[in-house]
Short mmCIF file of C-alpha atoms in Angstrom, two decimals:
data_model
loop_
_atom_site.label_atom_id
_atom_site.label_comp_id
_atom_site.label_asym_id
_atom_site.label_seq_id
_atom_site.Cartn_x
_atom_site.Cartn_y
_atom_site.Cartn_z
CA UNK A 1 15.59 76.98 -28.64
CA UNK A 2 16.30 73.20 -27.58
CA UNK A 3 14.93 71.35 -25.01
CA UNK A 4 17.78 68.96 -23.92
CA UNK A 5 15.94 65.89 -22.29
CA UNK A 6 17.43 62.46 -20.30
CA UNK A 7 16.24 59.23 -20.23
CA UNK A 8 13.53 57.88 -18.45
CA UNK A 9 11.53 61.32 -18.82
CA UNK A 10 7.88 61.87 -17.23
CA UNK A 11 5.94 65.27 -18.60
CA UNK A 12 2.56 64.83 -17.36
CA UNK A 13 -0.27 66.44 -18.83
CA UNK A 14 -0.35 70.00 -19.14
CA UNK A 15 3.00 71.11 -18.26
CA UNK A 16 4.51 74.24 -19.90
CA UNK A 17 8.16 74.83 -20.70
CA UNK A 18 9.56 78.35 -21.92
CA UNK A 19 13.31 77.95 -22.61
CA UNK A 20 14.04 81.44 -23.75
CA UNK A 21 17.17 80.86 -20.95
CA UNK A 22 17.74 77.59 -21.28
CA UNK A 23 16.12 74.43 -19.90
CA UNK A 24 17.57 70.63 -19.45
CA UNK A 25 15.57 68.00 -17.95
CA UNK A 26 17.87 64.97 -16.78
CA UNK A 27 17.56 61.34 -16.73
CA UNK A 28 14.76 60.52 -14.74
CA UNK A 29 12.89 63.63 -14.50
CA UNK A 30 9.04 63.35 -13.23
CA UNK A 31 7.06 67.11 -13.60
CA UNK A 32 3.20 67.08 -12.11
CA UNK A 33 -0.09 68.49 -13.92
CA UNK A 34 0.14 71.58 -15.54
CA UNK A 35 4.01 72.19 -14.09
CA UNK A 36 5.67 75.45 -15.58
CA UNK A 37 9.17 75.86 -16.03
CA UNK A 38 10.50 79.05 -17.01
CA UNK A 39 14.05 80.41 -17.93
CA UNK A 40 13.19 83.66 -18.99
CA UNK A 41 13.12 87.38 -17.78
CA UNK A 42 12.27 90.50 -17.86
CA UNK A 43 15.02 92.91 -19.79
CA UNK A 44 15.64 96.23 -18.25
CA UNK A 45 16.43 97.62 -21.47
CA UNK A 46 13.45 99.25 -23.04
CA UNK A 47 14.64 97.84 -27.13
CA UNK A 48 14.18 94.63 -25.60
CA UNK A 49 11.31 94.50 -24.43
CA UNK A 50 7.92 92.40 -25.65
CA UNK A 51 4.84 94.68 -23.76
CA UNK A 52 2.66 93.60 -20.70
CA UNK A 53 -1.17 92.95 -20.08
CA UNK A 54 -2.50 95.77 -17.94
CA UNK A 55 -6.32 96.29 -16.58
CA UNK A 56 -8.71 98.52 -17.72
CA UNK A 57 -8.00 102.17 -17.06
CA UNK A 58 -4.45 102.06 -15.39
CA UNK A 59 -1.80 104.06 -17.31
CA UNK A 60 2.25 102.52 -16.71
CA UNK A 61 4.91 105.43 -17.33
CA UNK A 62 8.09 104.57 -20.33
CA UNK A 63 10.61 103.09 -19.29
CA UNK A 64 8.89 100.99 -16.78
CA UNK A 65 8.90 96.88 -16.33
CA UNK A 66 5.79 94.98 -15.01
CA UNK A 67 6.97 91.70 -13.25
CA UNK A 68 5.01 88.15 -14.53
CA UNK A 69 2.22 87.75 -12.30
CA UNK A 70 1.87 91.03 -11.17
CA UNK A 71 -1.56 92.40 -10.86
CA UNK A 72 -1.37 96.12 -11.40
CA UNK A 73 -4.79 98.08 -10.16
CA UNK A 74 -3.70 101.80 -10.51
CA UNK A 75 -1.02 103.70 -12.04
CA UNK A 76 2.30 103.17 -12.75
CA UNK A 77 5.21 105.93 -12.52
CA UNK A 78 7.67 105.92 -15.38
CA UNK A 79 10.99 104.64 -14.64
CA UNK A 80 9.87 101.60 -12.31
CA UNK A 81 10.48 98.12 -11.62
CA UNK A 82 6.96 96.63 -10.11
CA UNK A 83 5.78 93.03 -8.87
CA UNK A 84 3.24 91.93 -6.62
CA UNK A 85 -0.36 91.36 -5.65
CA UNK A 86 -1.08 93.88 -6.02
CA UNK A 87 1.52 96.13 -7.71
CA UNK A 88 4.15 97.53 -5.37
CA UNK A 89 7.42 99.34 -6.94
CA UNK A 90 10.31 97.15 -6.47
CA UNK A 91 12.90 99.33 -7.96
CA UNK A 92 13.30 103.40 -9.23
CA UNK A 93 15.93 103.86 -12.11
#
């Protein structure tokens, strides 16, 4: 992917960019320590999907999608959408 960038540009140490959807930084652009900028999502469609980290012992159902920064304690149902600290279903397809 590109990274369009301006002029004048500031990245201080640490910072993270994932541009899977697309990033431009302007002219003049200043990001703190350790910023993160991301552009990508989660696909709903099982093909296109790239797995999950999940803690010991707790079993996710197919089909199901696991939010970034989701902390998922106990089991999963197939066919969900979850997010949150911890894991709460956010959508049933």
């Amino acid at each position: 992917m590109n990274l369009p960038i301006g002029r004048q540009l500031f990245i201080n140490s640490g910072a993270m960019f994932t541009d899977l959807g697309g990033i431009t930084l302007e002219e003049r652009v200043l990001t703190g320590p350790h910023a993160t900028i991301i552009s990508v999502n989660h696909p709903l469609d099982p093909a296109e999907r790239r797995g999950a980290t999940i803690l010991p012992g707790v079993s996710v159902g197919g089909n199901t999608v696991v939010v970034a920064g989701t902390v998922v304690r106990e089991d999963v149902p197939s066919d969900t959408v979850v997010a949150g600290i911890p894991a709460r279903i956010l959508k049933t397809r």
